[in-house]
Amino acid sequence: MRPQDILTPQPAGLACKAGGFHIDPVRPVERAVITHGHSDHARAGHGAVLATQETLDMMRLRYGENFARSTQAIKYGEEVRLGDVTIKFHPAGHVLGSAQIAVTCKNTRVVASGDYKDAPDPTCTPFEVVPCDVFITEATFGLPVFRHGNAADEVNKLLGSAKLFPERAHLVGAYSLGKAQRVIALLRAAGYDAPIYLHGAMEKITHYYQRRGIALGELRPVKGMKKADLAGTITLAPPSATSDVWTRRFPDPVTAFASGWMRVRARARQGGVELPLVISDHADWDGLTATIKATGASEIWVTHGQEDALVHWCKTQGLAARPLDLVGYGDEDSGEGDVPVSEGEGA
């Protein structure tokens, strides 16, 4: 069985004809298999949706109960037969509930990784290397310049700034699903035990994380707080809010932004970010290349990101590689290309 007969790029997304489904389709389809809850991957309007319980819950929070005609939850390690193929979900380490999807047909295994990271994150199940024949990798940060470093060091910069400027409020722009909760967990791990404040748009998803047993400490809404009482505090907000009139409720705010794009200082300056924090929920260059090697795959398909550079690297390693040229990922309200223009996902 040729890999291209198992999964094929189509306008709606990656299609598995033998299984009768699409992975992360960008338009409504009869049967969708979803890797994670970010809105460029998880869209409403499908007939049937198969995903982890957390991803289904995220879709309900964002789109309402009727986001699909029917849903089915699947656990990590669980195997399901669809048509002539079997699929199995494995942790992707990207956000809560994120999964890689292994599709197997006649002893050929193709793994669609979705978005992933191999860095430690206490708010989601760690990434799992899945041996396969073909590995489909993202390339959001697929250039050697992108090396994210230690996220704990970035949080220490934030805490150092808060200590240096106790009369100012610190506003951290962070995507509402995954990034915000990870930053909070990192702050707690660094010993910060004061209340952390949330923009209203952050509350539903963050409280969902807490209900799933993720310890985030005391969280409070910004709404209703007096300006003077916010001096010396840390607030998490969507990236768009940090450049909005909403910030006027804070005393002399320090604007921070948690993103892998903060490795490029010009992006921080362009967005008026005073305190760039290089914290990403995607694998960096070293993470991408190490993961590709670890899978043992002889063929690599590269999608959404710096495809050309990663394809070239794969070929230097003797691997067959090609870009998939899928559209619709990392651009519809993803915010990854803008710092910070609109709230979105992932970077």
mmCIF file of C-alpha atoms in Angstrom, residues 104-245:
data_model
loop_
_atom_site.group_PDB
_atom_site.id
_atom_site.type_symbol
_atom_site.label_atom_id
_atom_site.label_comp_id
_atom_site.label_asym_id
_atom_site.label_seq_id
_atom_site.Cartn_x
_atom_site.Cartn_y
_atom_site.Cartn_z
ATOM 1 C CA THR A 104 -2.361 2.133 9.320
ATOM 2 C CA CYS A 105 -3.332 0.146 6.258
ATOM 3 C CA LYS A 106 -1.781 -3.160 5.180
ATOM 4 C CA ASN A 107 1.356 -2.740 7.348
ATOM 5 C CA THR A 108 2.011 0.844 6.202
ATOM 6 C CA ARG A 109 1.718 3.485 8.916
ATOM 7 C CA VAL A 110 1.365 7.208 8.293
ATOM 8 C CA VAL A 111 1.419 9.544 11.295
ATOM 9 C CA ALA A 112 -0.276 12.946 11.002
ATOM 10 C CA SER A 113 1.205 14.863 13.917
ATOM 11 C CA GLY A 114 -0.950 17.999 13.763
ATOM 12 C CA ASP A 115 0.832 20.651 15.836
ATOM 13 C CA TYR A 116 3.296 19.336 18.401
ATOM 14 C CA LYS A 117 6.136 20.131 20.753
ATOM 15 C CA ASP A 118 8.684 17.975 22.521
ATOM 16 C CA ALA A 119 9.349 20.478 25.339
ATOM 17 C CA PRO A 120 8.080 19.837 28.898
ATOM 18 C CA ASP A 121 4.606 21.220 29.633
ATOM 19 C CA PRO A 122 2.753 20.401 32.890
ATOM 20 C CA THR A 123 -0.614 21.304 31.336
ATOM 21 C CA CYS A 124 -0.813 18.487 28.777
ATOM 22 C CA THR A 125 0.303 14.902 28.185
ATOM 23 C CA PRO A 126 3.915 14.786 26.915
ATOM 24 C CA PHE A 127 4.689 14.202 23.239
ATOM 25 C CA GLU A 128 5.159 10.567 22.257
ATOM 26 C CA VAL A 129 7.406 9.455 19.412
ATOM 27 C CA VAL A 130 5.452 7.111 17.130
ATOM 28 C CA PRO A 131 7.523 4.890 14.810
ATOM 29 C CA CYS A 132 6.123 5.062 11.295
ATOM 30 C CA ASP A 133 6.819 4.795 7.587
ATOM 31 C CA VAL A 134 5.686 8.332 6.788
ATOM 32 C CA PHE A 135 5.691 11.236 9.244
ATOM 33 C CA ILE A 136 3.613 14.332 8.510
ATOM 34 C CA THR A 137 5.192 17.229 10.366
ATOM 35 C CA GLU A 138 4.317 20.865 10.833
ATOM 36 C CA ALA A 139 7.038 23.434 10.171
ATOM 37 C CA THR A 140 5.776 26.552 11.958
ATOM 38 C CA PHE A 141 9.280 27.224 13.240
ATOM 39 C CA GLY A 142 11.099 25.274 10.533
ATOM 40 C CA LEU A 143 14.185 27.485 10.271
ATOM 41 C CA PRO A 144 17.470 27.062 12.198
ATOM 42 C CA VAL A 145 17.096 30.557 13.699
ATOM 43 C CA PHE A 146 14.182 29.308 15.803
ATOM 44 C CA ARG A 147 15.562 27.747 18.947
ATOM 45 C CA HIS A 148 13.152 28.407 21.784
ATOM 46 C CA GLY A 149 15.404 27.759 24.752
ATOM 47 C CA ASN A 150 14.094 27.125 28.268
ATOM 48 C CA ALA A 151 10.587 28.477 28.911
ATOM 49 C CA ALA A 152 11.326 28.685 32.647
ATOM 50 C CA ASP A 153 14.062 31.235 31.920
ATOM 51 C CA GLU A 154 11.566 33.379 30.026
ATOM 52 C CA VAL A 155 9.128 33.308 32.936
ATOM 53 C CA ASN A 156 11.958 34.383 35.238
ATOM 54 C CA LYS A 157 12.375 37.459 33.012
ATOM 55 C CA LEU A 158 8.715 38.254 33.619
ATOM 56 C CA LEU A 159 9.071 37.799 37.364
ATOM 57 C CA GLY A 160 12.252 39.888 37.380
ATOM 58 C CA SER A 161 10.444 42.712 35.615
ATOM 59 C CA ALA A 162 7.505 42.509 38.034
ATOM 60 C CA LYS A 163 9.928 42.784 40.947
ATOM 61 C CA LEU A 164 11.800 45.684 39.340
ATOM 62 C CA PHE A 165 8.610 47.649 38.606
ATOM 63 C CA PRO A 166 6.200 46.949 41.493
ATOM 64 C CA GLU A 167 4.200 50.080 40.684
ATOM 65 C CA ARG A 168 3.322 48.788 37.192
ATOM 66 C CA ALA A 169 0.967 46.079 36.000
ATOM 67 C CA HIS A 170 2.290 43.361 33.689
ATOM 68 C CA LEU A 171 0.039 42.282 30.819
ATOM 69 C CA VAL A 172 1.027 39.047 29.110
ATOM 70 C CA GLY A 173 -0.434 38.416 25.680
ATOM 71 C CA ALA A 174 -0.991 34.679 25.316
ATOM 72 C CA TYR A 175 -3.301 32.540 23.197
ATOM 73 C CA SER A 176 -6.373 31.456 25.104
ATOM 74 C CA LEU A 177 -6.023 27.707 24.539
ATOM 75 C CA GLY A 178 -2.774 26.189 25.724
ATOM 76 C CA LYS A 179 -0.357 29.091 25.925
ATOM 77 C CA ALA A 180 -2.127 31.018 28.702
ATOM 78 C CA GLN A 181 -2.459 27.952 30.904
ATOM 79 C CA ARG A 182 1.161 26.952 30.304
ATOM 80 C CA VAL A 183 2.404 30.418 31.289
ATOM 81 C CA ILE A 184 0.338 30.264 34.484
ATOM 82 C CA ALA A 185 1.729 26.810 35.311
ATOM 83 C CA LEU A 186 5.276 28.040 34.667
ATOM 84 C CA LEU A 187 4.711 31.001 36.976
ATOM 85 C CA ARG A 188 3.511 28.648 39.724
ATOM 86 C CA ALA A 189 6.483 26.335 39.176
ATOM 87 C CA ALA A 190 8.766 29.356 39.611
ATOM 88 C CA GLY A 191 7.238 30.011 43.029
ATOM 89 C CA TYR A 192 4.842 32.819 42.137
ATOM 90 C CA ASP A 193 1.838 32.266 44.423
ATOM 91 C CA ALA A 194 0.008 35.585 44.163
ATOM 92 C CA PRO A 195 -3.351 35.711 42.365
ATOM 93 C CA ILE A 196 -3.061 35.824 38.572
ATOM 94 C CA TYR A 197 -5.646 37.900 36.742
ATOM 95 C CA LEU A 198 -7.508 36.910 33.599
ATOM 96 C CA HIS A 199 -9.082 38.851 30.758
ATOM 97 C CA GLY A 200 -12.695 37.739 30.355
ATOM 98 C CA ALA A 201 -11.904 35.925 27.086
ATOM 99 C CA MET A 202 -9.473 33.668 28.986
ATOM 100 C CA GLU A 203 -11.823 32.507 31.694
ATOM 101 C CA LYS A 204 -13.868 29.671 30.137
ATOM 102 C CA ILE A 205 -10.960 27.678 28.756
ATOM 103 C CA THR A 206 -8.694 28.291 31.755
ATOM 104 C CA HIS A 207 -11.361 27.159 34.193
ATOM 105 C CA TYR A 208 -11.901 24.080 32.007
ATOM 106 C CA TYR A 209 -8.207 23.230 32.455
ATOM 107 C CA GLN A 210 -8.712 23.460 36.221
ATOM 108 C CA ARG A 211 -11.731 21.148 36.046
ATOM 109 C CA ARG A 212 -9.534 18.628 34.216
ATOM 110 C CA GLY A 213 -7.158 18.623 37.194
ATOM 111 C CA ILE A 214 -4.511 21.069 35.965
ATOM 112 C CA ALA A 215 -3.287 23.003 39.033
ATOM 113 C CA LEU A 216 -3.099 26.735 38.237
ATOM 114 C CA GLY A 217 -3.468 28.317 41.675
ATOM 115 C CA GLU A 218 -5.676 31.300 42.467
ATOM 116 C CA LEU A 219 -7.097 33.035 39.409
ATOM 117 C CA ARG A 220 -9.196 36.203 39.442
ATOM 118 C CA PRO A 221 -11.095 38.161 36.792
ATOM 119 C CA VAL A 222 -9.764 41.607 35.923
ATOM 120 C CA LYS A 223 -13.302 42.886 35.563
ATOM 121 C CA GLY A 224 -14.346 44.971 38.546
ATOM 122 C CA MET A 225 -10.820 45.599 39.841
ATOM 123 C CA LYS A 226 -9.727 49.124 40.745
ATOM 124 C CA LYS A 227 -6.819 50.472 38.726
ATOM 125 C CA ALA A 228 -4.622 51.135 41.754
ATOM 126 C CA ASP A 229 -5.145 47.581 43.030
ATOM 127 C CA LEU A 230 -3.640 46.139 39.836
ATOM 128 C CA ALA A 231 -0.182 47.609 40.493
ATOM 129 C CA GLY A 232 2.374 44.816 40.765
ATOM 130 C CA THR A 233 0.012 42.188 39.355
ATOM 131 C CA ILE A 234 0.284 39.842 36.366
ATOM 132 C CA THR A 235 -2.623 39.522 33.951
ATOM 133 C CA LEU A 236 -3.073 37.106 31.054
ATOM 134 C CA ALA A 237 -4.962 38.440 28.040
ATOM 135 C CA PRO A 238 -5.504 37.674 24.352
ATOM 136 C CA PRO A 239 -2.744 39.258 22.231
ATOM 137 C CA SER A 240 -5.198 41.711 20.654
ATOM 138 C CA ALA A 241 -6.170 43.094 24.068
ATOM 139 C CA THR A 242 -2.613 44.153 24.915
ATOM 140 C CA SER A 243 -2.750 46.848 22.216
ATOM 141 C CA ASP A 244 -6.356 47.847 22.906
ATOM 142 C CA VAL A 245 -8.024 50.600 24.946
#
